Short mmCIF file of C-alpha atoms (C1' of nucleotides) in Angstrom, two decimals:
data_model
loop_
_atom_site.label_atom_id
_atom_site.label_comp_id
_atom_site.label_asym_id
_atom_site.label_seq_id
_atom_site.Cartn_x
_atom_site.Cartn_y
_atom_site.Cartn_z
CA UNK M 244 -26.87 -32.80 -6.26
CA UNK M 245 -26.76 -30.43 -3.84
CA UNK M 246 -24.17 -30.99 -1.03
CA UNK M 247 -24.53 -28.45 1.28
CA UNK M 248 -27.54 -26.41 3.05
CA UNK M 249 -28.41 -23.29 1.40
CA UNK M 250 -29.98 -22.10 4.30
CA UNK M 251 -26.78 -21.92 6.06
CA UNK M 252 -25.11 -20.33 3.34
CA UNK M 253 -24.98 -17.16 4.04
CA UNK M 254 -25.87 -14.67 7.05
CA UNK M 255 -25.50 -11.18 7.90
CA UNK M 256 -23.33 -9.94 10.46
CA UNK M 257 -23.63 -6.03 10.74
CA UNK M 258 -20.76 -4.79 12.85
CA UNK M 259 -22.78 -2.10 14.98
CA UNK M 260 -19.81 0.02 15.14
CA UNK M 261 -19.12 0.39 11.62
CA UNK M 262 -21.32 1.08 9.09
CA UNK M 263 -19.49 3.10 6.41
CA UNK M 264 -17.60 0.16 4.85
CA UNK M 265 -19.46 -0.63 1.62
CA UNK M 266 -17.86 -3.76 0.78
CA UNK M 267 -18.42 -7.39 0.92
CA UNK M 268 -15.92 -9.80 3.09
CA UNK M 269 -15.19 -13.22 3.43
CA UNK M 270 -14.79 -14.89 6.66
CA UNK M 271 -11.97 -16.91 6.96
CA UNK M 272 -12.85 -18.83 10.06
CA UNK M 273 -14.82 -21.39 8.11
CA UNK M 274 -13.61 -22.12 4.44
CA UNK M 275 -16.03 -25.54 3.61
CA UNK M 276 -19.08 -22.75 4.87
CA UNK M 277 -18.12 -19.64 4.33
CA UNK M 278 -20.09 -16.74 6.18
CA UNK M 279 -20.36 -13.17 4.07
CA UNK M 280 -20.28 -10.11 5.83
CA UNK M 281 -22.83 -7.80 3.94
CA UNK M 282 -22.06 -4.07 4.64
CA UNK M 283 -24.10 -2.90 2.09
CA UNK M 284 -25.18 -4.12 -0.79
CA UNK M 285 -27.52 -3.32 -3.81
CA UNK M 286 -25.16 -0.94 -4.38
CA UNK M 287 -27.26 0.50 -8.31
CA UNK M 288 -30.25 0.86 -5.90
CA UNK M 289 -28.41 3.06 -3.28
CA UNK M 290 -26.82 5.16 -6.10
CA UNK M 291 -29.92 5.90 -7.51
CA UNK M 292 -30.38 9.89 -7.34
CA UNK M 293 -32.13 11.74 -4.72
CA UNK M 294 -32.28 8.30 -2.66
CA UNK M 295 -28.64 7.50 -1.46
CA UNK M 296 -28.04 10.21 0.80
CA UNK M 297 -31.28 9.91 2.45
CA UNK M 298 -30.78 6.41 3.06
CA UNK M 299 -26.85 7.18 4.45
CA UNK M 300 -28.36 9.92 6.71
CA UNK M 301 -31.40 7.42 8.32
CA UNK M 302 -29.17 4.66 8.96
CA UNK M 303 -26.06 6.82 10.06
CA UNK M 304 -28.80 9.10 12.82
CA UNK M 305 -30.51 5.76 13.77
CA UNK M 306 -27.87 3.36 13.56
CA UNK M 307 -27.81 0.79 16.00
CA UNK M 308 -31.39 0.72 15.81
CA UNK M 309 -32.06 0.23 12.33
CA UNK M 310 -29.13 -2.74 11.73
CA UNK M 311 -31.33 -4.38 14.46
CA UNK M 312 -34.71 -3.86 12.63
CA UNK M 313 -32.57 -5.06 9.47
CA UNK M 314 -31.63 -7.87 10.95
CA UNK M 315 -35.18 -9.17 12.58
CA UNK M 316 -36.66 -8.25 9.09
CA UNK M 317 -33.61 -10.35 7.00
CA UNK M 318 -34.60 -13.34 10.22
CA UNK M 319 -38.23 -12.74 8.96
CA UNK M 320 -37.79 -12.99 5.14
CA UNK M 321 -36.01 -15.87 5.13
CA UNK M 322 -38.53 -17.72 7.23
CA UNK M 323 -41.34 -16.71 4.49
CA UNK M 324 -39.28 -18.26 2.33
CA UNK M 325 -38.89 -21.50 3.86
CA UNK M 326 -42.35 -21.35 4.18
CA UNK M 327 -43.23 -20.86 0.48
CA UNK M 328 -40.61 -23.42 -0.40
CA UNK M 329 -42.18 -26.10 2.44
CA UNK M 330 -45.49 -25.71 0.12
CA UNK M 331 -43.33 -25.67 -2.96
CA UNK M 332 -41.98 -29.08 -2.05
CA UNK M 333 -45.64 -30.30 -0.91
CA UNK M 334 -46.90 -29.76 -4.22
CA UNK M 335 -44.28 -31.13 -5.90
CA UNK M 336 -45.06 -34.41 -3.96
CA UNK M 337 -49.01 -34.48 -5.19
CA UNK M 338 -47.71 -33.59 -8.78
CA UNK M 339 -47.64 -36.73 -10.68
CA UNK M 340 -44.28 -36.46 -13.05
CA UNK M 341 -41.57 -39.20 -14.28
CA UNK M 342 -38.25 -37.52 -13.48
CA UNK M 343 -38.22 -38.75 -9.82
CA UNK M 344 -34.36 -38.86 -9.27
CA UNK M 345 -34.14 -35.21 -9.77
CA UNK M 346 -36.13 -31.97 -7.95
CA UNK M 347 -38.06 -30.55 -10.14
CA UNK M 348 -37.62 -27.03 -10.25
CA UNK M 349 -39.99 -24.36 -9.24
CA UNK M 350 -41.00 -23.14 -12.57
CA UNK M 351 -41.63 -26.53 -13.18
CA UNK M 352 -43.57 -27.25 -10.53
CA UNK M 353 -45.90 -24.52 -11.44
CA UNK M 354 -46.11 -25.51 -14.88
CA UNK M 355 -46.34 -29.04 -14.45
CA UNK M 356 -49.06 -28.36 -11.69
CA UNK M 357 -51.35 -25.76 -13.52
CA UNK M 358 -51.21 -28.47 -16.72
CA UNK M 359 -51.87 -31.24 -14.20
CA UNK M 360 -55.14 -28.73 -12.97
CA UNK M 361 -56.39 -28.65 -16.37
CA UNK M 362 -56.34 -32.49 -16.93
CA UNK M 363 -57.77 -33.25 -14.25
CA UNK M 364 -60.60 -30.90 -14.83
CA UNK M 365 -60.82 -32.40 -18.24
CA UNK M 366 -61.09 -35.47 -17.04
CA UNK M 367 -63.71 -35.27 -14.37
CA UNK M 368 -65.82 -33.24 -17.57
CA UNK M 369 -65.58 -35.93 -19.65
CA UNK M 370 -66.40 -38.97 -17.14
CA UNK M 371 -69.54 -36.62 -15.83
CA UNK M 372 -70.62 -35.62 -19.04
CA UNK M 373 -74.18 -35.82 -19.98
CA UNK M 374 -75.20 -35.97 -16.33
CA UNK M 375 -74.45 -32.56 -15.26
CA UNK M 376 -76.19 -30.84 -12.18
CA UNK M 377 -78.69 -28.65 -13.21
CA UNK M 378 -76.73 -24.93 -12.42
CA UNK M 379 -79.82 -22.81 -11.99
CA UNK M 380 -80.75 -24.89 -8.91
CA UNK M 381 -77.50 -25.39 -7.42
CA UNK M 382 -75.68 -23.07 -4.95
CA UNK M 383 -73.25 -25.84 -3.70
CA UNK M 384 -70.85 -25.75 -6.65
CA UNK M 385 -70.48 -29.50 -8.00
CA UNK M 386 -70.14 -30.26 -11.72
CA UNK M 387 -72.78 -27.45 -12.89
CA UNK M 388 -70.02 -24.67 -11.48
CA UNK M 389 -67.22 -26.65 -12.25
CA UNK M 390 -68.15 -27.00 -15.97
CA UNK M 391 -68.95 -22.75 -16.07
CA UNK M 392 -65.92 -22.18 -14.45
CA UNK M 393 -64.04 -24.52 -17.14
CA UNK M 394 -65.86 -23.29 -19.72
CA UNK M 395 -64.77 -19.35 -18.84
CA UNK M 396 -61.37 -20.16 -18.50
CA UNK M 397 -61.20 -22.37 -21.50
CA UNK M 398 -64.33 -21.61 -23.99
CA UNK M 399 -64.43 -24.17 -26.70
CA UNK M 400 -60.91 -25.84 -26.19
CA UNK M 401 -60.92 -29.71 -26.64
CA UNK M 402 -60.44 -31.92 -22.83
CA UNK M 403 -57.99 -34.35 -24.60
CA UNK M 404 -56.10 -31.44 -25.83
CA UNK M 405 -54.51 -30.80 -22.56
CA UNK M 406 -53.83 -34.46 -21.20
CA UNK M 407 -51.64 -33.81 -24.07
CA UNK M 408 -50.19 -31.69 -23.43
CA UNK M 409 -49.71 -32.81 -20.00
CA UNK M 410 -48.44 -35.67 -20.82
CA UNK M 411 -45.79 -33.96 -23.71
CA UNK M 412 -44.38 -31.87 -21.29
CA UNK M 413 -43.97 -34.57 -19.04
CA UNK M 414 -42.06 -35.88 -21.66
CA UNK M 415 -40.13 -33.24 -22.31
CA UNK M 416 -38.53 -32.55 -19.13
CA UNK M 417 -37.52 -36.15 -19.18
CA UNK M 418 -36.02 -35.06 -21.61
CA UNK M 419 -34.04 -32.96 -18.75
CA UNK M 420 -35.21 -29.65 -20.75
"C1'" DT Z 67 -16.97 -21.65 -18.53
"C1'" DA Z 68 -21.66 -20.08 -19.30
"C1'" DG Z 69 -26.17 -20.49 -17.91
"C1'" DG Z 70 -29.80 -22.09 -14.81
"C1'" DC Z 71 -31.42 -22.28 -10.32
"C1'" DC Z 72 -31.42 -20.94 -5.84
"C1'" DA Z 73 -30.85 -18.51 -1.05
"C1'" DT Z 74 -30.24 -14.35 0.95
"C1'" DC Z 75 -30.18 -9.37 1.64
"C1'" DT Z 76 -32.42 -5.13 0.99
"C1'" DG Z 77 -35.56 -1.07 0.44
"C1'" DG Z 78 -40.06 0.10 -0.98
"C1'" DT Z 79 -44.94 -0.55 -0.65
"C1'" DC Z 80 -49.13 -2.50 1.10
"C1'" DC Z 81 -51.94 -4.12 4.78
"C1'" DT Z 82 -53.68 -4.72 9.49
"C1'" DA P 1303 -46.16 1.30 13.72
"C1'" DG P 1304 -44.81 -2.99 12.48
"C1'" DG P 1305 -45.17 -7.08 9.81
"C1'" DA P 1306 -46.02 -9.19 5.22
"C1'" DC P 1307 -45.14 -9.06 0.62
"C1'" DC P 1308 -42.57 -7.95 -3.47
"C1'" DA P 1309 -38.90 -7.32 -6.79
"C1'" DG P 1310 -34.08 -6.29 -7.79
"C1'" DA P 1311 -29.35 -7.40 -6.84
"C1'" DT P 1312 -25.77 -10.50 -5.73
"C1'" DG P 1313 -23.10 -14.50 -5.39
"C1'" DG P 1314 -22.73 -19.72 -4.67
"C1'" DC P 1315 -23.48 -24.33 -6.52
"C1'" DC P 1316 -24.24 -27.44 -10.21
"C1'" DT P 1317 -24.44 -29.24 -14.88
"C1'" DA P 1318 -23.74 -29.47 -19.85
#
DNA sequence: TAGGCCATCTGGTCCT
DNA sequence: AGGACCAGATGGCCTA
């Protein structure tokens, strides 16, 4: 379980009047959330030749400036990522799977939901089968497009094949793999 | 304690 | 030009 906000966790705070400390610091006002002051970080990136002094020149002629663009962009970023988490979480509340007392995690979210694609598409093939939509006469998509499409991605692959395997994996991270 | 997962920062690149 | 996107780095939290 996770007891505290991650979103919270940490923040940068870019003293505008120094900016040739490369080092990380703790603040002590707040032990139970504690508040890193970045300097600079990435500090194998930065070293790499022919970049570092560059970079130390732009930020030490534009300064204020740039820790200010920094900062909006960092502000930015991290609302992108609440965004792709939001639509992480949605799917993982359409994605069918047994381990409800713990989150699944994002790679298996993805996993479980591309599997969960496939049997349903397998499914739908094999209730509509022998009834399919002539394709030469249909520019709306239904089962006719549907069945190309499958039949691209998967050529001659068995349908049951991947409730299967839907339905092993399943199994496995019950398994708490 | 090691490893997995995650949030955040960051600089580079792409896109509008 | 500025914002979106991406990938690498870093460090915190949690669990086995």
């Amino acid at each position: 379980m996770k007891t505290k906000p991650r979103s919270t966790r940490r923040r940068l705070e870019i003293d505008l009047d120094d900016e040739e400390s490369p080092e990380l610091q703790t603040s002590s006002e707040d032990e139970n959330d504690k508040c890193y002051v970045y300097k600079e970080k990435s500090k194998s990136r930065s070293q790499e030749p022919g970049k570092s002094s560059n970079r130390r020149k732009r930020q030490s002629s534009q300064g204020k400036e740039h820790s200010v663009r920094r900062l909006e962009s960092n502000e930015r970023e991290r609302q992108r990522m609440h965004k792709l988490n939001n639509a992480f979480q949605a799917l993982r509340e359409v994605i069918p799977h047994v381990r409800a007392e713990k989150k699944l995690s994002k790679i298996e979210t993805l996993t479980l939901a591309k599997n969960y694609i496939n049997t349903l598409t397998a499914t739908i093939l094999n209730m509509s089968s022998g009834c399919l939509p002539d394709v030469q006469n249909t520019d709306s998509g239904g089962g006719g497009k549907l069945y190309q499409h499958y039949q691209q991605q998967h050529g001659e692959e068995d349908n049951d094949e991947h409730l299967e395997k839907y339905s092993t994996q399943i199994h496995s991270f019950r398994q708490g793999s």
